[in-house]
Short mmCIF file of C-alpha atoms in Angstrom, two decimals:
data_model
loop_
_atom_site.label_atom_id
_atom_site.label_comp_id
_atom_site.label_asym_id
_atom_site.label_seq_id
_atom_site.Cartn_x
_atom_site.Cartn_y
_atom_site.Cartn_z
CA MET A 27 -68.58 -4.34 -34.77
CA HIS A 28 -66.95 -0.93 -34.61
CA GLN A 29 -67.98 0.32 -38.04
CA SER A 30 -69.34 3.86 -37.73
CA LEU A 31 -73.11 4.29 -38.03
CA ASP A 32 -73.11 7.38 -40.22
CA ILE A 33 -74.71 9.06 -43.22
CA ALA A 34 -71.75 8.14 -45.43
CA ALA A 35 -72.61 4.46 -44.87
CA ILE A 36 -76.21 5.10 -45.96
CA LEU A 37 -74.98 6.83 -49.12
CA ARG A 38 -72.52 4.04 -49.89
CA ARG A 39 -75.21 1.40 -49.61
CA ALA A 40 -77.57 3.33 -51.92
CA GLU A 41 -74.76 3.79 -54.44
CA GLN A 42 -73.52 0.20 -54.30
CA PHE A 43 -76.76 -1.79 -54.07
CA SER A 44 -79.35 0.53 -55.67
CA PRO A 45 -77.37 2.60 -58.21
CA HIS A 46 -80.08 2.39 -60.88
CA ARG A 47 -83.07 2.98 -58.58
CA GLU A 48 -84.90 6.08 -59.70
CA VAL A 49 -85.30 9.36 -57.83
CA VAL A 50 -87.89 11.74 -59.29
CA SER A 51 -87.72 15.45 -58.46
CA ARG A 52 -90.32 18.02 -59.47
CA GLU A 53 -88.73 21.11 -61.00
CA PRO A 54 -89.90 24.75 -60.67
CA ASP A 55 -91.57 24.48 -64.12
CA ARG A 56 -93.53 21.45 -62.80
CA SER A 57 -91.64 18.99 -65.01
CA CYS A 58 -90.17 15.87 -63.37
CA HIS A 59 -86.40 15.43 -63.41
CA ARG A 60 -85.36 11.78 -63.31
CA THR A 61 -82.08 10.61 -61.86
CA THR A 62 -80.75 7.64 -59.86
CA TYR A 63 -79.13 6.94 -56.52
CA GLY A 64 -75.86 6.33 -58.35
CA GLU A 65 -75.93 9.75 -59.98
CA LEU A 66 -77.08 11.53 -56.81
CA ALA A 67 -74.41 9.84 -54.69
CA ALA A 68 -71.67 10.92 -57.11
CA ARG A 69 -72.99 14.49 -57.08
CA ALA A 70 -73.29 14.52 -53.27
CA ARG A 71 -69.67 13.43 -52.88
CA ARG A 72 -68.56 16.04 -55.38
CA LEU A 73 -70.58 18.71 -53.56
CA ALA A 74 -68.94 17.66 -50.29
CA SER A 75 -65.54 18.19 -51.88
CA ALA A 76 -66.61 21.58 -53.27
CA LEU A 77 -67.82 22.73 -49.84
CA LEU A 78 -64.50 21.78 -48.26
CA ARG A 79 -62.68 23.76 -50.94
CA LEU A 80 -64.46 26.85 -49.64
CA GLY A 81 -62.18 26.53 -46.61
CA LEU A 82 -64.85 25.38 -44.16
CA GLU A 83 -63.74 23.96 -40.83
CA PRO A 84 -65.19 20.70 -39.42
CA GLY A 85 -68.60 21.29 -37.86
CA THR A 86 -69.37 24.39 -39.98
CA ARG A 87 -73.10 24.88 -40.54
CA VAL A 88 -74.31 24.76 -44.16
CA ALA A 89 -77.84 26.17 -44.26
CA THR A 90 -80.45 25.35 -46.89
CA LEU A 91 -83.43 27.45 -47.88
CA CYS A 92 -84.96 25.01 -50.35
CA ALA A 93 -88.05 23.03 -51.26
CA THR A 94 -87.99 19.22 -51.38
CA HIS A 95 -85.97 18.48 -54.52
CA ARG A 96 -82.86 16.66 -55.72
CA GLN A 97 -80.35 19.43 -54.92
CA HIS A 98 -81.69 19.64 -51.37
CA TRP A 99 -81.34 15.85 -51.15
CA GLU A 100 -77.70 16.17 -52.24
CA ALA A 101 -77.05 18.79 -49.55
CA TYR A 102 -78.61 16.48 -46.94
CA TYR A 103 -75.74 14.08 -47.63
CA ALA A 104 -72.89 16.31 -48.83
CA ALA A 105 -72.30 18.47 -45.76
CA PRO A 106 -72.48 15.62 -43.18
CA ILE A 107 -70.16 13.28 -45.11
CA ALA A 108 -67.66 16.16 -45.33
CA GLY A 109 -67.68 16.57 -41.55
CA LEU A 110 -69.89 19.65 -41.86
CA VAL A 111 -73.48 20.14 -40.65
CA THR A 112 -76.59 20.55 -42.80
CA HIS A 113 -79.08 23.03 -41.39
CA PRO A 114 -82.46 23.21 -43.19
CA LEU A 115 -84.10 26.62 -42.72
CA ASN A 116 -87.89 26.85 -42.88
CA PRO A 117 -88.89 29.45 -45.52
CA ARG A 118 -92.42 29.59 -44.09
CA LEU A 119 -91.21 31.22 -40.88
CA HIS A 120 -91.22 34.98 -40.41
CA PRO A 121 -88.03 36.57 -41.80
CA ASP A 122 -87.12 37.76 -38.30
CA ASP A 123 -87.21 34.16 -37.04
CA ILE A 124 -85.19 32.89 -40.00
CA ALA A 125 -82.54 35.56 -39.42
CA PHE A 126 -82.43 34.72 -35.70
CA ILE A 127 -82.08 30.99 -36.39
CA ALA A 128 -79.31 31.41 -38.97
CA ASP A 129 -77.39 33.73 -36.67
CA HIS A 130 -77.93 31.54 -33.60
CA ALA A 131 -76.77 28.43 -35.47
CA GLY A 132 -73.74 30.25 -36.87
CA ASP A 133 -74.52 29.30 -40.47
CA ARG A 134 -71.64 30.14 -42.81
CA VAL A 135 -72.95 28.85 -46.15
CA LEU A 136 -76.47 29.18 -47.58
CA ILE A 137 -77.85 27.05 -50.39
CA VAL A 138 -81.00 28.83 -51.54
CA ASP A 139 -83.62 28.24 -54.23
CA GLU A 140 -83.89 30.98 -56.81
CA ALA A 141 -87.55 31.35 -55.80
CA PHE A 142 -86.48 32.25 -52.23
CA LEU A 143 -84.02 35.00 -53.20
CA PRO A 144 -86.52 37.75 -52.25
CA LEU A 145 -86.68 36.16 -48.78
CA TYR A 146 -82.88 36.01 -48.64
CA GLU A 147 -82.75 39.74 -49.41
CA GLN A 148 -84.91 40.39 -46.32
CA ILE A 149 -82.50 38.55 -44.03
CA ARG A 150 -79.16 39.11 -45.77
CA ASP A 151 -77.84 41.87 -43.52
CA ARG A 152 -78.76 39.99 -40.32
CA THR A 153 -77.16 36.63 -41.11
CA PRO A 154 -73.58 35.31 -40.90
CA PHE A 155 -73.45 33.75 -44.40
CA ARG A 156 -70.04 33.99 -46.07
CA ASN A 157 -71.05 32.07 -49.19
CA VAL A 158 -74.44 32.03 -50.86
CA VAL A 159 -75.16 29.36 -53.46
CA VAL A 160 -78.25 29.62 -55.67
CA VAL A 161 -80.17 26.62 -57.03
CA GLY A 162 -81.26 28.05 -60.36
CA THR A 163 -80.06 31.26 -61.98
CA ALA A 164 -77.66 33.11 -59.68
CA PRO A 165 -77.70 36.92 -59.79
CA PRO A 166 -74.37 38.80 -60.03
CA GLY A 167 -72.27 38.37 -56.90
CA LEU A 168 -73.73 35.00 -55.92
CA LEU A 169 -72.56 31.50 -56.81
CA GLY A 170 -74.63 29.08 -58.88
CA TYR A 171 -75.18 25.59 -57.47
CA GLU A 172 -73.87 23.83 -60.58
CA GLN A 173 -70.98 26.29 -60.68
CA LEU A 174 -70.00 25.29 -57.13
CA LEU A 175 -70.47 21.60 -57.92
CA ALA A 176 -68.07 21.87 -60.86
CA THR A 177 -65.26 22.88 -58.48
CA GLY A 178 -65.53 19.60 -56.56
CA ASP A 179 -63.37 16.52 -57.01
CA PRO A 180 -65.41 13.71 -58.65
CA GLU A 181 -63.09 11.12 -57.05
CA TRP A 182 -63.40 12.47 -53.50
CA GLN A 183 -64.35 10.00 -50.76
CA PRO A 184 -65.28 10.80 -47.13
CA ALA A 185 -62.87 10.11 -44.32
CA GLU A 186 -63.87 7.99 -41.32
CA LEU A 187 -66.57 9.86 -39.42
CA ASP A 188 -67.35 9.97 -35.70
CA GLU A 189 -70.89 8.59 -35.49
CA ARG A 190 -71.63 10.78 -32.47
CA SER A 191 -70.64 13.99 -34.24
CA THR A 192 -73.37 16.37 -35.36
CA ALA A 193 -74.72 15.73 -38.87
CA LEU A 194 -77.70 18.10 -38.94
CA VAL A 195 -79.22 20.92 -36.95
CA THR A 196 -82.94 21.60 -36.95
CA TYR A 197 -84.97 24.23 -35.11
CA THR A 198 -88.44 24.28 -33.61
CA SER A 199 -91.00 26.56 -35.26
CA GLY A 200 -90.98 28.99 -32.33
CA THR A 201 -94.76 29.26 -31.89
CA THR A 202 -94.41 29.56 -28.09
CA GLY A 203 -91.21 31.61 -27.95
CA ARG A 204 -87.87 31.85 -29.70
CA PRO A 205 -87.07 28.86 -31.94
CA LYS A 206 -84.80 26.31 -30.28
CA GLY A 207 -82.12 24.28 -32.03
CA VAL A 208 -81.53 20.55 -31.87
CA GLU A 209 -78.34 18.80 -32.94
CA VAL A 210 -78.79 15.43 -34.66
CA SER A 211 -75.86 13.02 -34.80
CA HIS A 212 -74.88 10.60 -37.57
CA ARG A 213 -75.68 7.72 -35.21
CA ALA A 214 -79.13 9.13 -34.46
CA ILE A 215 -79.97 9.31 -38.18
CA ALA A 216 -78.69 5.77 -38.83
CA VAL A 217 -80.53 4.13 -35.91
CA HIS A 218 -83.71 6.11 -36.64
CA ALA A 219 -83.59 4.96 -40.27
CA LEU A 220 -83.18 1.32 -39.23
CA SER A 221 -85.93 1.45 -36.63
CA SER A 222 -88.49 3.36 -38.68
CA ALA A 223 -88.06 1.04 -41.68
CA LEU A 224 -88.89 -2.14 -39.73
CA PRO A 225 -92.09 -4.14 -40.35
CA GLY A 226 -94.83 -2.84 -38.09
CA TRP A 227 -93.66 0.74 -38.57
CA LEU A 228 -92.89 2.05 -42.08
CA ALA A 229 -91.99 -1.41 -43.43
CA ILE A 230 -90.14 0.13 -46.37
CA ARG A 231 -88.89 -2.28 -49.06
CA ASP A 232 -86.86 -1.72 -52.21
CA ASP A 233 -90.02 -2.00 -54.34
CA ASP A 234 -91.67 0.91 -52.50
CA VAL A 235 -92.14 4.35 -54.01
CA VAL A 236 -91.76 6.87 -51.19
CA MET A 237 -92.94 10.49 -51.42
CA PRO A 238 -92.23 12.74 -48.41
CA VAL A 239 -94.85 15.48 -48.44
CA VAL A 240 -93.61 16.73 -45.09
CA PRO A 241 -90.95 19.18 -46.36
CA MET A 242 -87.22 18.59 -45.96
CA PHE A 243 -87.06 21.82 -43.95
CA HIS A 244 -89.54 20.47 -41.37
CA ALA A 245 -88.46 17.75 -38.89
CA LEU A 246 -85.93 16.50 -41.46
CA ALA A 247 -88.79 15.17 -43.62
CA TRP A 248 -89.24 12.57 -40.86
CA GLY A 249 -85.87 11.11 -41.89
CA TRP A 250 -87.33 9.64 -45.09
CA PRO A 251 -84.54 10.85 -47.44
CA TYR A 252 -82.22 8.61 -45.42
CA THR A 253 -84.55 5.70 -44.67
CA ALA A 254 -85.68 5.24 -48.29
CA ALA A 255 -82.08 5.42 -49.56
CA LEU A 256 -80.91 2.85 -47.01
CA LEU A 257 -83.53 0.39 -48.28
CA GLY A 258 -83.19 1.30 -51.98
CA ALA A 259 -86.78 2.49 -52.40
CA LYS A 260 -87.64 4.86 -55.23
CA GLN A 261 -88.08 8.44 -53.99
CA VAL A 262 -90.44 11.07 -55.36
CA LEU A 263 -89.55 14.62 -54.28
CA PRO A 264 -92.55 16.92 -54.87
CA GLY A 265 -90.74 20.27 -54.88
CA PRO A 266 -92.82 23.24 -53.73
CA PHE A 267 -96.06 21.86 -55.18
CA LEU A 268 -97.94 20.41 -52.20
CA ASP A 269 -101.51 21.17 -53.33
CA PRO A 270 -103.88 18.20 -53.66
CA ASP A 271 -103.99 18.16 -57.47
CA SER A 272 -100.17 18.15 -57.76
CA LEU A 273 -99.82 15.40 -55.17
CA LEU A 274 -102.53 13.28 -56.75
CA GLU A 275 -100.82 13.67 -60.13
CA LEU A 276 -97.55 12.33 -58.68
CA ILE A 277 -99.29 9.52 -56.76
CA ALA A 278 -100.94 8.27 -59.93
CA GLY A 279 -98.08 8.96 -62.34
CA GLU A 280 -95.25 7.53 -60.21
CA ARG A 281 -97.33 4.83 -58.49
CA VAL A 282 -96.48 6.12 -55.02
CA THR A 283 -96.91 3.48 -52.31
CA LEU A 284 -96.01 5.44 -49.17
CA THR A 285 -96.38 9.14 -48.41
CA GLY A 286 -96.62 11.31 -45.32
CA GLY A 287 -97.47 14.84 -44.22
CA VAL A 288 -99.51 16.96 -41.82
CA PRO A 289 -103.31 16.57 -41.45
CA THR A 290 -104.14 19.82 -43.26
CA VAL A 291 -102.56 18.39 -46.42
CA TRP A 292 -104.65 15.22 -46.21
CA MET A 293 -107.81 17.17 -45.42
CA GLY A 294 -107.28 19.05 -48.68
CA LEU A 295 -106.67 15.75 -50.45
CA LEU A 296 -109.90 14.31 -49.03
CA ASN A 297 -111.89 17.35 -50.14
CA THR A 298 -110.48 17.04 -53.66
CA LEU A 299 -111.29 13.32 -53.82
CA ASP A 300 -114.80 13.95 -52.45
CA ALA A 301 -115.42 16.65 -55.07
CA ALA A 302 -114.66 14.28 -57.96
CA PRO A 303 -115.09 10.64 -56.87
CA GLY A 304 -113.40 8.13 -59.13
CA THR A 305 -111.38 10.76 -60.99
CA HIS A 306 -108.02 10.22 -59.29
CA ASP A 307 -106.10 6.94 -59.14
CA THR A 308 -104.80 6.30 -55.61
CA SER A 309 -104.78 2.51 -55.89
CA SER A 310 -100.98 2.28 -55.51
CA LEU A 311 -101.01 3.67 -51.96
CA ARG A 312 -100.41 1.18 -49.16
CA ALA A 313 -100.15 3.88 -46.47
CA VAL A 314 -100.57 7.62 -46.05
CA LEU A 315 -98.94 8.74 -42.81
CA SER A 316 -100.31 11.74 -40.96
CA GLY A 317 -98.34 13.49 -38.21
CA GLY A 318 -97.59 16.87 -36.69
CA ALA A 319 -101.09 17.20 -35.21
CA THR A 320 -104.01 14.94 -34.33
CA ALA A 321 -105.82 13.68 -37.43
CA PRO A 322 -109.61 14.02 -37.09
CA PRO A 323 -111.34 10.61 -37.08
CA ALA A 324 -113.75 11.89 -39.73
CA MET A 325 -110.78 12.47 -42.04
CA ILE A 326 -109.27 9.06 -41.28
CA GLU A 327 -112.56 7.30 -41.96
CA GLY A 328 -113.34 9.49 -45.00
CA LEU A 329 -110.08 8.56 -46.71
CA ARG A 330 -110.25 4.90 -45.69
CA GLY A 331 -113.95 4.35 -46.24
CA ARG A 332 -114.86 6.48 -49.24
CA HIS A 333 -111.60 6.29 -51.17
CA ALA A 334 -109.72 3.20 -49.87
CA VAL A 335 -106.78 5.43 -48.88
CA PRO A 336 -105.26 3.87 -45.72
CA LEU A 337 -104.31 6.81 -43.51
CA VAL A 338 -102.03 5.88 -40.61
CA HIS A 339 -101.58 8.10 -37.56
CA THR A 340 -98.03 8.93 -36.46
CA TRP A 341 -96.38 11.07 -33.81
CA GLY A 342 -93.07 12.89 -33.68
CA MET A 343 -91.39 16.16 -32.76
CA THR A 344 -88.47 18.29 -33.86
CA GLU A 345 -86.56 16.89 -30.87
CA LEU A 346 -86.97 13.27 -32.01
CA VAL A 347 -88.09 13.36 -35.67
CA MET A 348 -90.49 10.36 -35.77
CA GLY A 349 -91.50 8.54 -32.59
CA ALA A 350 -94.62 6.38 -32.97
CA VAL A 351 -96.80 4.79 -35.65
CA ALA A 352 -100.40 3.62 -35.20
CA ASN A 353 -100.26 0.35 -37.09
CA LEU A 354 -102.29 -2.47 -35.59
CA THR A 355 -100.35 -4.88 -33.40
CA TRP A 356 -100.59 -8.64 -33.98
CA ASP A 357 -103.40 -9.14 -31.50
CA LEU A 358 -105.59 -6.52 -33.21
CA GLN A 359 -105.21 -7.74 -36.79
CA ASP A 360 -108.36 -9.90 -36.68
CA ALA A 361 -110.22 -7.91 -34.03
CA PRO A 362 -113.66 -6.42 -34.75
CA GLU A 363 -113.66 -3.00 -36.42
CA ASP A 364 -114.99 -1.32 -33.28
CA GLU A 365 -111.96 -2.59 -31.36
CA GLN A 366 -109.47 -1.64 -34.08
CA ARG A 367 -110.78 1.88 -34.62
CA PRO A 368 -109.64 3.55 -31.37
CA HIS A 369 -106.12 2.17 -31.91
CA ARG A 370 -106.00 3.69 -35.41
CA TYR A 371 -107.08 7.02 -33.90
CA ALA A 372 -104.27 6.88 -31.32
CA GLN A 373 -100.81 8.27 -32.11
CA GLY A 374 -99.37 4.77 -32.05
CA VAL A 375 -96.78 2.52 -30.42
CA PRO A 376 -93.24 3.90 -29.96
CA MET A 377 -90.65 2.70 -32.45
CA PRO A 378 -88.04 0.15 -31.32
CA PHE A 379 -85.36 1.56 -28.98
CA LEU A 380 -87.68 4.31 -27.71
CA GLU A 381 -88.87 4.18 -24.10
CA ILE A 382 -91.84 6.12 -22.75
CA ARG A 383 -93.51 7.03 -19.49
CA ALA A 384 -96.15 9.59 -18.49
CA ARG A 385 -96.05 11.71 -15.37
CA GLY A 386 -99.20 12.99 -13.67
CA ASP A 387 -99.72 15.21 -10.64
CA ALA A 388 -99.25 12.24 -8.30
CA GLY A 389 -96.39 10.55 -10.13
CA TYR A 390 -96.09 8.22 -13.10
CA VAL A 391 -99.46 7.07 -14.41
CA ALA A 392 -100.64 3.54 -15.16
CA TRP A 393 -100.78 2.18 -18.70
CA ASP A 394 -104.54 1.76 -18.53
CA GLY A 395 -105.66 3.92 -21.44
CA GLN A 396 -107.39 6.29 -19.01
CA SER A 397 -104.87 7.97 -16.71
CA LEU A 398 -103.53 11.29 -18.00
CA GLY A 399 -99.92 12.42 -17.72
CA GLU A 400 -97.28 14.35 -19.62
CA LEU A 401 -95.40 12.05 -21.99
CA GLU A 402 -91.67 11.65 -21.37
CA ILE A 403 -89.42 9.79 -23.78
CA ARG A 404 -85.81 8.72 -24.26
CA GLY A 405 -83.92 6.85 -26.94
CA PRO A 406 -80.90 6.90 -29.24
CA TRP A 407 -82.24 9.64 -31.54
CA VAL A 408 -84.00 11.77 -28.92
CA ALA A 409 -82.20 15.09 -28.42
CA GLN A 410 -80.32 15.63 -25.16
CA GLU A 411 -80.43 19.43 -25.04
CA TYR A 412 -81.14 22.57 -27.04
CA VAL A 413 -78.30 24.35 -28.80
CA GLY A 414 -76.98 27.19 -26.64
CA ALA A 415 -80.09 27.28 -24.45
CA PRO A 416 -79.24 25.84 -21.00
CA GLU A 417 -82.34 27.28 -19.27
CA ALA A 418 -84.72 25.86 -21.89
CA SER A 419 -82.87 22.53 -21.74
CA ALA A 420 -83.16 22.35 -17.95
CA GLU A 421 -86.89 22.96 -18.23
CA GLN A 422 -87.45 20.37 -20.98
CA TRP A 423 -85.29 17.46 -19.76
CA THR A 424 -85.65 15.61 -16.46
CA ASP A 425 -82.72 15.13 -14.11
CA ASP A 426 -82.42 11.50 -15.26
CA GLY A 427 -82.34 12.43 -18.94
CA TRP A 428 -85.90 11.97 -20.21
CA PHE A 429 -87.37 14.52 -22.63
CA ARG A 430 -90.60 16.19 -21.50
CA THR A 431 -92.69 16.32 -24.67
CA GLY A 432 -95.40 18.68 -23.45
CA ASP A 433 -98.02 16.23 -24.74
CA VAL A 434 -100.66 15.11 -22.22
CA VAL A 435 -101.44 11.49 -23.03
CA THR A 436 -102.90 8.19 -21.99
CA ILE A 437 -100.97 4.96 -22.63
CA SER A 438 -102.88 1.74 -23.21
CA ASP A 439 -101.88 -1.67 -21.91
CA ARG A 440 -100.62 -2.43 -25.43
CA GLY A 441 -98.40 0.68 -25.36
CA TYR A 442 -100.51 2.84 -27.68
CA ILE A 443 -100.04 6.56 -27.01
CA ARG A 444 -103.15 8.70 -27.32
CA ILE A 445 -102.62 12.44 -27.08
CA ALA A 446 -105.33 14.19 -25.10
CA ASP A 447 -103.80 17.60 -25.76
CA ARG A 448 -100.69 19.68 -25.64
CA ALA A 449 -100.07 20.78 -22.06
CA LYS A 450 -100.26 24.40 -23.15
CA ASP A 451 -103.52 23.80 -25.07
CA LEU A 452 -105.55 21.86 -22.49
CA VAL A 453 -108.57 23.73 -21.19
CA LYS A 454 -108.81 23.59 -17.41
CA SER A 455 -112.37 24.64 -16.66
CA GLY A 456 -113.38 24.75 -13.02
CA GLY A 457 -110.53 22.38 -12.17
CA GLU A 458 -111.55 19.81 -14.81
CA TRP A 459 -109.64 19.09 -18.03
CA ILE A 460 -111.21 19.46 -21.48
CA SER A 461 -109.41 17.89 -24.45
CA THR A 462 -109.31 20.26 -27.43
CA PRO A 463 -108.51 17.53 -30.02
CA GLU A 464 -111.64 15.61 -29.02
CA LEU A 465 -113.78 18.72 -29.41
CA GLU A 466 -112.11 19.50 -32.75
CA SER A 467 -112.72 15.98 -33.99
CA ALA A 468 -116.37 16.12 -32.96
CA LEU A 469 -116.83 19.41 -34.81
CA MET A 470 -115.06 18.13 -37.94
CA ASP A 471 -117.46 15.19 -38.04
CA HIS A 472 -120.13 17.73 -39.13
CA PRO A 473 -120.54 17.53 -42.92
CA ALA A 474 -120.28 21.32 -43.31
CA VAL A 475 -117.08 21.77 -41.30
CA ALA A 476 -113.75 21.79 -43.15
CA GLU A 477 -111.57 22.86 -40.21
CA ALA A 478 -112.05 23.37 -36.49
CA ALA A 479 -109.66 24.56 -33.81
CA VAL A 480 -110.42 24.86 -30.09
CA VAL A 481 -108.48 27.04 -27.66
CA ALA A 482 -108.78 27.99 -24.00
CA VAL A 483 -110.01 31.50 -23.27
CA ALA A 484 -110.22 33.25 -19.91
CA ASP A 485 -113.48 33.00 -18.00
CA GLU A 486 -114.40 34.93 -14.85
CA LYS A 487 -116.30 32.05 -13.24
CA TRP A 488 -114.53 28.90 -14.44
CA THR A 489 -111.02 30.34 -15.07
CA GLU A 490 -111.01 28.92 -18.62
CA ARG A 491 -113.58 27.82 -21.16
CA PRO A 492 -113.20 26.32 -24.66
CA LEU A 493 -113.71 28.54 -27.69
CA ALA A 494 -114.15 26.93 -31.11
CA VAL A 495 -113.11 28.49 -34.40
CA VAL A 496 -114.69 26.87 -37.46
CA ALA A 497 -114.26 27.15 -41.23
CA PHE A 498 -116.87 25.62 -43.54
CA ARG A 499 -116.56 23.63 -46.75
CA PRO A 500 -117.40 25.62 -49.92
CA GLY A 501 -121.13 26.04 -50.38
CA THR A 502 -122.06 24.87 -46.87
CA THR A 503 -122.85 26.56 -43.60
CA ALA A 504 -124.25 25.96 -40.11
CA THR A 505 -125.09 28.12 -37.13
CA PRO A 506 -123.21 27.90 -33.82
CA GLU A 507 -126.39 26.50 -32.27
CA GLU A 508 -126.57 23.75 -34.89
CA LEU A 509 -122.92 22.87 -34.31
CA ARG A 510 -123.42 22.63 -30.54
CA GLU A 511 -126.46 20.41 -31.05
CA PHE A 512 -124.44 18.19 -33.39
CA ILE A 513 -121.58 17.58 -30.98
CA ALA A 514 -123.70 17.42 -27.80
CA PRO A 515 -124.15 13.61 -27.96
CA LYS A 516 -120.41 13.12 -28.53
CA VAL A 517 -118.91 15.00 -25.54
CA ALA A 518 -119.78 15.86 -21.95
CA ARG A 519 -122.32 18.66 -21.69
CA TRP A 520 -119.96 20.93 -19.78
CA TRP A 521 -117.40 20.61 -22.62
CA LEU A 522 -119.72 22.40 -25.06
CA PRO A 523 -118.16 25.75 -26.10
CA GLU A 524 -120.32 28.79 -25.47
CA ARG A 525 -118.47 30.69 -28.20
CA ILE A 526 -118.11 29.34 -31.74
CA GLU A 527 -116.47 31.79 -34.14
CA ILE A 528 -116.98 31.36 -37.89
CA VAL A 529 -114.01 32.26 -40.14
CA GLU A 530 -113.10 31.79 -43.79
CA ALA A 531 -109.89 29.93 -42.89
CA ILE A 532 -108.10 29.07 -39.68
CA PRO A 533 -104.59 30.55 -39.45
CA LYS A 534 -101.77 28.01 -39.81
CA THR A 535 -98.25 27.88 -38.44
CA ALA A 536 -95.20 27.64 -40.67
CA VAL A 537 -95.50 23.84 -40.66
CA GLY A 538 -99.21 23.69 -41.46
CA LYS A 539 -100.65 23.23 -37.96
CA PHE A 540 -103.48 25.36 -36.59
CA ASN A 541 -101.92 28.49 -35.08
CA LYS A 542 -103.51 28.32 -31.65
CA LEU A 543 -101.25 31.02 -30.26
CA ALA A 544 -102.68 33.48 -32.79
CA LEU A 545 -106.23 32.33 -32.02
CA ARG A 546 -105.73 32.78 -28.26
CA GLN A 547 -104.33 36.24 -28.80
CA GLN A 548 -107.28 37.17 -31.02
CA TYR A 549 -110.14 35.76 -28.96
CA ASP A 550 -108.94 35.50 -25.35
CA THR A 551 -111.22 37.95 -23.56
CA PRO A 552 -112.81 37.08 -20.19
CA THR A 553 -116.50 36.17 -20.19
CA ASP A 554 -119.04 35.42 -17.51
CA THR A 555 -120.15 31.90 -18.37
CA PRO A 556 -123.63 30.75 -17.26
CA ASP A 557 -123.74 28.13 -14.51
CA ALA A 558 -125.44 25.74 -16.95
CA ALA A 559 -122.16 25.30 -18.75
CA LYS A 560 -120.87 23.28 -15.80
CA ALA A 561 -124.12 21.76 -14.64
CA ASP A 562 -122.95 18.23 -15.34
CA SER A 563 -119.41 18.63 -14.04
#
């Protein structure tokens, strides 16, 4: 009963019970490297030994600047089982942010893809790295990954680990200020893997083929490198190639059954499938998980209805990795489609061991599917504070230890969370709330609209009004007036945005979400809105 819940135990199980199960990793030349859990586990242990031979003290941060591939997978295990800490850096962030994060975390070792060496050169003089290890061809003065691996002891085994010690560090993307770090313990990873794999959530089995499209440098790839290994499922690591054609090639070729990523990835996939119906084989998929932002209903129904691709809504954050999955509960399995649909559009029911509540202006709100409040959550893998940021921690955690998510939600009587908006993104117009995801979904129902983002902009009369930014599908167009007419039956009249800006593409954050901060900065100029805009308020 006192066996440590740690990453070493996950690796041991994969090595002992699934040694011949395949792991496929896409290489920089687009070829697929094939290995097994047995081979990867042996290499991870050897890498752990090699890292220790660099003279690293317990708790030392080992940063990675890598795509989703087999060497990154090895580092996910090697540093934690050696008593060190893996710290995935996001190469999509601005170099200034990457340098800040590496310095703030105190990273001492960097494992970097050869393709990211130009980025490393931009941050080199502002980071605390003492050893730099290159996956690929190492230039003079740097150490090659295989060269480092060769220095490790192939017989090395991890010592007993403290399950509450830090295994990984991950940072927020910093879109609303400086990035903030979160420490993730061995125990958190183990319990998260157990909970997420259960039936009703990911339901992973050893005959699954799991492909994390969410990168390993973002939200720990939702914990999938650990969860799939624990269950012995085949893993497909797509490398840097996350375009629709590359993903569809892997889905068909490897018979992927479960995959997950952000909505912009699946919107691109839907457009590719729509452009050539019947060309791509997606019949192996039992679920495509979408998280990181609200998935437009038109996209969910397009994938499910036109291409039999079952997209499942999820919700999570850097501070808690994965938190909820929108599978249908037992009492909805045989319900009419009209009753099932709103539950599929919700963010889902929290995973086992997670507790939720929502706080409104007058206190905690009822679970009635209508009352709005900011979602608060606690559980065994929810962070307790930010690294070295006591003021930010005090602001984000309640006095009794619940994490304030910043998501404004309703909670149904079945426990389904539905996000109305991020607290910072809600439009408060004349004292009334307008949900930007609902407006975005209504706009993306239009056949010409590929992407739509809605932000609050200052207004002299109503304080704030919604502004929509829209990008069209190739070869299509519509006027702002036509778009307003299209969504008018779907939303309250006073929700209709007076300003609709047409762009070629909506700017994205480093993790593929719409960059609403950039949009607000670009378009937030006060206007004098006609009284008609609020006539029905």
